[in-house]
Amino acid sequence: RVNRSDFMHALDEVHPAFGVSEEELQAVIQNGIIRYDSTVDELLRSGSLLVEQVRTSKKAPVVNVLLHGPPGSGKTALAAAIAQASQFPFIKLITPDNMVGMGELQKISAITKVFSDSYKSPLSVVVVDNIERLIEWSPMGARYSNAVLQALMVLTNKLPPKDRRLLVIATTSNRPILTDLGFSEFNAVMRVPPITSLPALEYVIQEAELFPGDEDRRDAIRMLKDAGFDKKSRDDPTSRLQIGIKKLLSIIEMSRQEPDGVAERLVTALMELDL
Ligand code: ATP
Ligand code: MG
């Protein structure tokens, strides 16, 4: 017969000692991290430097970093990848996806709990994902939860207890709003850019194994060149190609649904993005 203590015991076994939910991290890095550009390596490296800073610095027991960039540019996955690579014993994600239907107070208490749990571990990473959604920012009437905002601002900067060190990785697709709301005190700010070059796009297509051979892939890239996708340089804001890795991967999946016309579907979908 299974009693309550067996059940609680089983739950303990599901959750590792301090609290790293590998499944949770894995779920947001579902499609892996594709190194399509040197910026990806640079972001991961900057992340690991911050991790080392937290691990070794006596002076800064809490370090917080903001990852910002357009929707779908890969912020959540990168934050999770940096967190995972730290191998810290406590890693937790605060994400609006886990807070659907919660009221303001419930949210604040869930957020507060993650931070107070983190203080039980000598080294921790807390990912505060998608701040504008956590505070329920709405451009209609510029409304948001000030209480959740205040809680986040306090907790991400609060000194942990003695001998406890914490890295906070926050993400947002709307940095200007955060700045307007006064949420701008981060030790580091890193931009996660969209993909804007054909070589990077080709690299992703290759990694995703969309085409069986090199020839088909090159044909597809040629079609995009002919359509003018390589017109502007990488950091030119008017670059024709502007696509988040998340969207690109979903277009790739859509394109491979049928064996025929893969390149055409890919190119058409990319052209339709173009404004
Ligand atoms: P949103 O703005 O909707 O919150 P996001 O910027 O957080 O989106 P992610 O949810 O992180 O984007 O989606 C990125 C997806 O792309 C993930 O499935 C991830 O596994 C995959 N991916 C592949 N390569 C990379 C990379 N170099 N960087 C980030 N994500 C990558
Ligand atoms: Mg995200």
Coordinates of C-alpha atoms and ligand atoms in Angstrom, one line a residue:
R1 CA 0.0 0.0 0.0
V2 CA 1.3 3.5 -0.9
N3 CA 1.0 6.0 1.9
R4 CA 1.6 9.7 2.0
S5 CA 5.2 9.5 3.0
D6 CA 6.0 7.2 0.1
F7 CA 4.4 9.7 -2.1
M8 CA 6.3 12.6 -0.7
H9 CA 9.5 10.5 -0.9
A10 CA 8.8 9.9 -4.6
L11 CA 8.4 13.6 -5.1
D12 CA 11.8 14.2 -3.4
E13 CA 13.4 11.8 -5.9
V14 CA 11.9 13.7 -8.8
H15 CA 13.4 16.9 -7.6
P16 CA 17.2 16.8 -7.3
A17 CA 18.9 17.8 -4.0
F18 CA 19.0 21.6 -4.3
G19 CA 16.9 22.2 -7.3
V20 CA 18.1 22.0 -10.9
S21 CA 15.2 20.9 -13.1
E22 CA 17.1 19.5 -16.1
E23 CA 13.8 18.9 -17.8
E24 CA 12.7 22.4 -17.4
L25 CA 16.0 23.7 -18.9
Q26 CA 15.9 21.1 -21.6
A27 CA 12.4 22.1 -22.5
V28 CA 13.3 25.7 -23.3
I29 CA 16.5 24.7 -25.2
Q30 CA 14.4 22.2 -27.2
N31 CA 16.1 22.8 -30.5
G32 CA 19.6 23.0 -29.0
I33 CA 21.9 26.0 -29.5
I34 CA 23.1 26.4 -33.1
R35 CA 26.3 28.4 -33.4
Y36 CA 25.2 30.1 -36.6
D37 CA 27.2 33.2 -36.0
S38 CA 30.1 34.5 -33.9
T39 CA 27.6 36.5 -31.8
V40 CA 26.3 33.2 -30.4
D41 CA 29.7 32.2 -29.2
E42 CA 30.3 35.6 -27.8
L43 CA 27.0 35.6 -25.9
L44 CA 27.8 32.2 -24.4
R45 CA 31.3 33.3 -23.5
S46 CA 30.1 36.5 -21.8
G47 CA 27.6 34.4 -19.9
S48 CA 30.3 32.0 -18.7
L49 CA 32.5 35.0 -17.6
L50 CA 29.6 36.2 -15.5
V51 CA 29.2 32.8 -14.1
E52 CA 32.8 32.7 -13.1
Q53 CA 32.5 36.2 -11.6
V54 CA 29.7 34.9 -9.3
R55 CA 31.7 31.8 -8.5
T56 CA 34.9 33.5 -7.6
S57 CA 34.3 37.2 -6.7
K58 CA 34.2 38.0 -3.0
K59 CA 32.8 41.4 -3.7
A60 CA 29.8 40.7 -5.8
P61 CA 27.5 38.0 -4.3
V62 CA 24.8 38.9 -6.7
V63 CA 25.3 39.6 -10.4
N64 CA 22.4 40.4 -12.7
V65 CA 22.4 40.4 -16.5
L66 CA 19.8 41.4 -19.0
L67 CA 19.4 39.6 -22.3
H68 CA 17.3 41.7 -24.7
G69 CA 16.5 41.3 -28.3
P70 CA 13.6 41.0 -30.7
P71 CA 10.9 38.3 -30.2
G72 CA 12.2 34.9 -31.0
S73 CA 15.8 35.8 -31.2
G74 CA 16.7 33.0 -28.7
K75 CA 16.9 34.9 -25.4
T76 CA 15.2 32.2 -23.2
A77 CA 17.2 29.4 -24.7
L78 CA 20.5 31.3 -24.3
A79 CA 19.7 32.2 -20.7
A80 CA 18.9 28.5 -20.0
A81 CA 22.1 27.4 -21.8
I82 CA 24.2 29.8 -19.7
A83 CA 22.5 28.6 -16.6
Q84 CA 22.9 25.0 -17.4
A85 CA 26.6 25.4 -18.3
S86 CA 27.3 26.9 -14.8
Q87 CA 26.6 23.6 -13.2
F88 CA 25.5 25.5 -10.1
P89 CA 23.5 23.3 -7.7
F90 CA 20.4 25.5 -7.9
I91 CA 19.0 26.7 -11.2
K92 CA 15.4 27.9 -11.5
L93 CA 13.4 29.5 -14.2
I94 CA 10.8 32.1 -13.4
T95 CA 8.6 32.2 -16.5
P96 CA 5.2 33.6 -17.3
D97 CA 4.3 30.2 -18.9
N98 CA 4.2 28.7 -15.4
M99 CA 2.1 31.5 -14.0
V100 CA -0.9 31.5 -16.2
G101 CA -4.0 32.3 -14.3
M102 CA -2.1 33.5 -11.2
G103 CA -3.2 36.7 -9.5
E104 CA -0.7 39.4 -8.6
L105 CA -0.1 38.2 -5.1
Q106 CA 0.2 34.6 -6.1
K107 CA 2.8 35.6 -8.7
I108 CA 4.8 37.6 -6.2
S109 CA 4.8 34.8 -3.7
A110 CA 5.9 32.3 -6.4
I111 CA 8.7 34.7 -7.5
T112 CA 9.8 35.3 -3.9
K113 CA 9.9 31.6 -3.2
V114 CA 12.3 30.9 -6.0
F115 CA 14.6 33.6 -4.7
S116 CA 14.4 32.4 -1.1
D117 CA 15.0 28.8 -2.2
S118 CA 18.0 30.0 -4.1
Y119 CA 19.5 31.4 -0.9
K120 CA 19.7 27.8 0.5
S121 CA 22.3 27.0 -2.1
P122 CA 25.9 28.4 -2.1
L123 CA 25.7 29.1 -5.8
S124 CA 22.5 29.7 -7.8
V125 CA 21.2 30.9 -11.1
V126 CA 17.7 32.4 -11.3
V127 CA 16.4 33.1 -14.8
V128 CA 13.7 35.8 -14.8
D129 CA 12.2 35.2 -18.2
N130 CA 10.3 37.6 -20.2
I131 CA 9.9 40.4 -17.7
E132 CA 7.3 42.4 -19.7
R133 CA 5.0 39.4 -19.6
L134 CA 5.7 38.7 -16.0
I135 CA 4.5 42.2 -15.1
E136 CA 1.7 41.8 -17.7
W137 CA 2.8 44.9 -19.6
S138 CA 0.1 45.9 -22.0
P139 CA 0.7 48.6 -24.6
M140 CA -3.0 49.3 -24.5
G141 CA -3.2 52.0 -21.9
A142 CA 0.3 51.3 -20.8
R143 CA -0.8 49.0 -18.0
Y144 CA 1.2 46.6 -15.9
S145 CA 1.5 45.2 -12.5
N146 CA 3.5 47.6 -10.4
A147 CA 3.6 45.2 -7.5
V148 CA 5.2 42.4 -9.6
L149 CA 7.6 45.0 -11.1
Q150 CA 8.7 46.2 -7.7
A151 CA 9.1 42.7 -6.4
L152 CA 11.3 41.8 -9.3
M153 CA 13.4 44.9 -9.0
V154 CA 14.0 44.4 -5.4
L155 CA 14.7 40.6 -5.6
T156 CA 17.1 40.8 -8.6
N157 CA 19.3 43.3 -6.8
K158 CA 18.9 42.1 -3.2
L159 CA 22.1 40.8 -1.5
P160 CA 21.8 37.1 -0.7
P161 CA 22.7 36.0 2.9
K162 CA 26.3 35.5 3.8
D163 CA 28.2 32.9 1.8
R164 CA 25.5 32.7 -0.8
R165 CA 26.1 33.8 -4.4
L166 CA 23.5 34.3 -7.1
L167 CA 23.4 35.0 -10.8
V168 CA 20.2 36.5 -12.1
I169 CA 19.6 36.3 -15.9
A170 CA 16.7 38.4 -17.0
T171 CA 15.2 38.5 -20.5
T172 CA 13.0 40.9 -22.3
S173 CA 11.9 41.7 -25.9
N174 CA 11.1 45.2 -24.8
R175 CA 14.0 46.9 -23.2
P176 CA 12.8 50.5 -23.8
I177 CA 9.7 49.7 -21.6
L178 CA 11.9 48.3 -18.8
T179 CA 14.0 51.5 -19.0
D180 CA 10.9 53.7 -18.9
L181 CA 9.7 51.8 -15.8
G182 CA 13.0 52.3 -14.1
F183 CA 14.1 48.6 -14.3
S184 CA 17.5 49.4 -15.7
E185 CA 20.1 48.5 -13.1
F186 CA 21.9 45.5 -14.4
N187 CA 25.6 44.6 -14.1
A188 CA 25.6 43.6 -17.7
V189 CA 23.4 44.0 -20.7
M190 CA 23.6 41.8 -23.7
R191 CA 21.7 42.1 -27.0
V192 CA 20.6 38.9 -28.7
P193 CA 20.2 39.9 -32.3
P194 CA 18.1 38.3 -35.0
I195 CA 19.7 36.5 -37.9
T196 CA 20.5 39.0 -40.6
S197 CA 23.0 37.3 -42.9
L198 CA 22.6 34.6 -45.5
P199 CA 25.6 32.6 -44.3
A200 CA 24.1 32.4 -40.8
L201 CA 20.8 31.4 -42.3
E202 CA 22.4 28.8 -44.4
Y203 CA 24.3 27.4 -41.4
V204 CA 21.0 26.9 -39.6
I205 CA 19.4 25.2 -42.6
Q206 CA 22.4 22.9 -42.7
E207 CA 22.3 22.1 -39.0
A208 CA 18.6 21.4 -39.2
E209 CA 19.3 19.1 -42.1
L210 CA 16.5 20.5 -44.1
F211 CA 18.0 19.3 -47.4
P212 CA 19.6 15.9 -47.9
G213 CA 22.5 17.3 -49.9
D214 CA 24.6 20.4 -50.3
E215 CA 23.3 21.1 -53.8
D216 CA 19.6 21.6 -52.8
R217 CA 20.7 23.9 -49.9
R218 CA 22.9 26.0 -52.2
D219 CA 20.0 26.3 -54.7
A220 CA 17.7 27.6 -52.0
I221 CA 20.3 30.1 -50.9
R222 CA 20.8 31.2 -54.5
M223 CA 17.0 31.8 -54.8
L224 CA 17.2 34.0 -51.7
K225 CA 20.2 35.9 -53.1
D226 CA 18.2 36.4 -56.4
A227 CA 15.4 37.8 -54.3
G228 CA 17.8 40.3 -52.8
F229 CA 18.2 38.9 -49.3
D230 CA 21.9 39.6 -49.2
K231 CA 21.5 43.2 -50.1
K232 CA 22.4 44.9 -46.9
S233 CA 25.3 44.4 -44.4
R234 CA 24.9 42.6 -41.2
D235 CA 24.2 45.4 -38.8
D236 CA 22.3 47.6 -41.1
P237 CA 18.9 48.1 -39.7
T238 CA 17.4 48.1 -43.2
S239 CA 18.9 44.7 -43.9
R240 CA 16.2 42.7 -45.7
L241 CA 16.8 39.6 -43.7
Q242 CA 15.6 39.9 -40.1
I243 CA 14.5 36.7 -38.5
G244 CA 14.7 35.3 -35.0
I245 CA 16.1 31.8 -34.7
K246 CA 12.8 30.6 -33.2
K247 CA 10.8 31.7 -36.3
L248 CA 13.4 30.4 -38.7
L249 CA 13.4 26.9 -37.1
S250 CA 9.6 26.9 -37.3
I251 CA 9.7 27.9 -41.0
I252 CA 12.2 25.1 -41.6
E253 CA 9.9 22.6 -39.9
M254 CA 7.0 23.8 -42.0
S255 CA 9.0 23.5 -45.2
R256 CA 10.0 19.9 -44.6
Q257 CA 6.4 18.7 -44.1
E258 CA 6.2 17.5 -47.7
P259 CA 9.1 16.0 -49.7
D260 CA 8.5 18.2 -52.7
G261 CA 9.0 21.9 -53.1
V262 CA 10.9 22.3 -49.8
A263 CA 13.1 25.1 -51.2
E264 CA 10.1 26.9 -52.6
R265 CA 8.2 26.7 -49.4
L266 CA 11.2 28.0 -47.5
V267 CA 11.9 30.9 -49.8
T268 CA 8.2 31.9 -50.0
A269 CA 7.8 31.8 -46.2
L270 CA 10.9 34.0 -45.8
M271 CA 9.7 36.4 -48.5
E272 CA 6.4 36.7 -46.7
L273 CA 8.2 37.9 -43.6
D274 CA 9.7 40.7 -45.5
L275 CA 7.8 44.0 -44.9
Ligands
ATP1 P1 10.4 35.0 -27.2 O1 10.7 36.4 -27.7 O2 9.2 34.5 -27.8 O3 10.5 34.9 -25.7 P2 13.1 33.9 -27.3 O4 13.9 35.0 -27.8 O5 13.1 33.7 -25.9 O6 11.5 34.1 -27.8 P3 13.5 31.1 -27.5 O7 12.3 30.8 -26.9 O8 14.8 31.0 -26.7 O9 13.5 32.6 -28.1 O10 13.6 30.3 -28.9 C1 14.8 29.9 -29.5 C2 14.7 28.5 -30.1 O11 15.8 28.4 -31.0 C3 14.9 27.4 -29.0 O12 14.1 26.3 -29.4 C4 16.4 27.1 -29.1 O13 16.6 25.7 -28.8 C5 16.6 27.3 -30.6 N1 18.0 27.7 -30.9 C6 18.8 27.2 -31.8 N2 20.0 27.9 -31.9 C7 19.9 28.9 -31.0 C8 20.8 29.9 -30.6 N3 22.0 30.1 -31.2 N4 20.4 30.8 -29.7 C9 19.2 30.6 -29.1 N5 18.3 29.7 -29.4 C10 18.7 28.8 -30.3
MG2 MG 11.6 33.8 -24.5

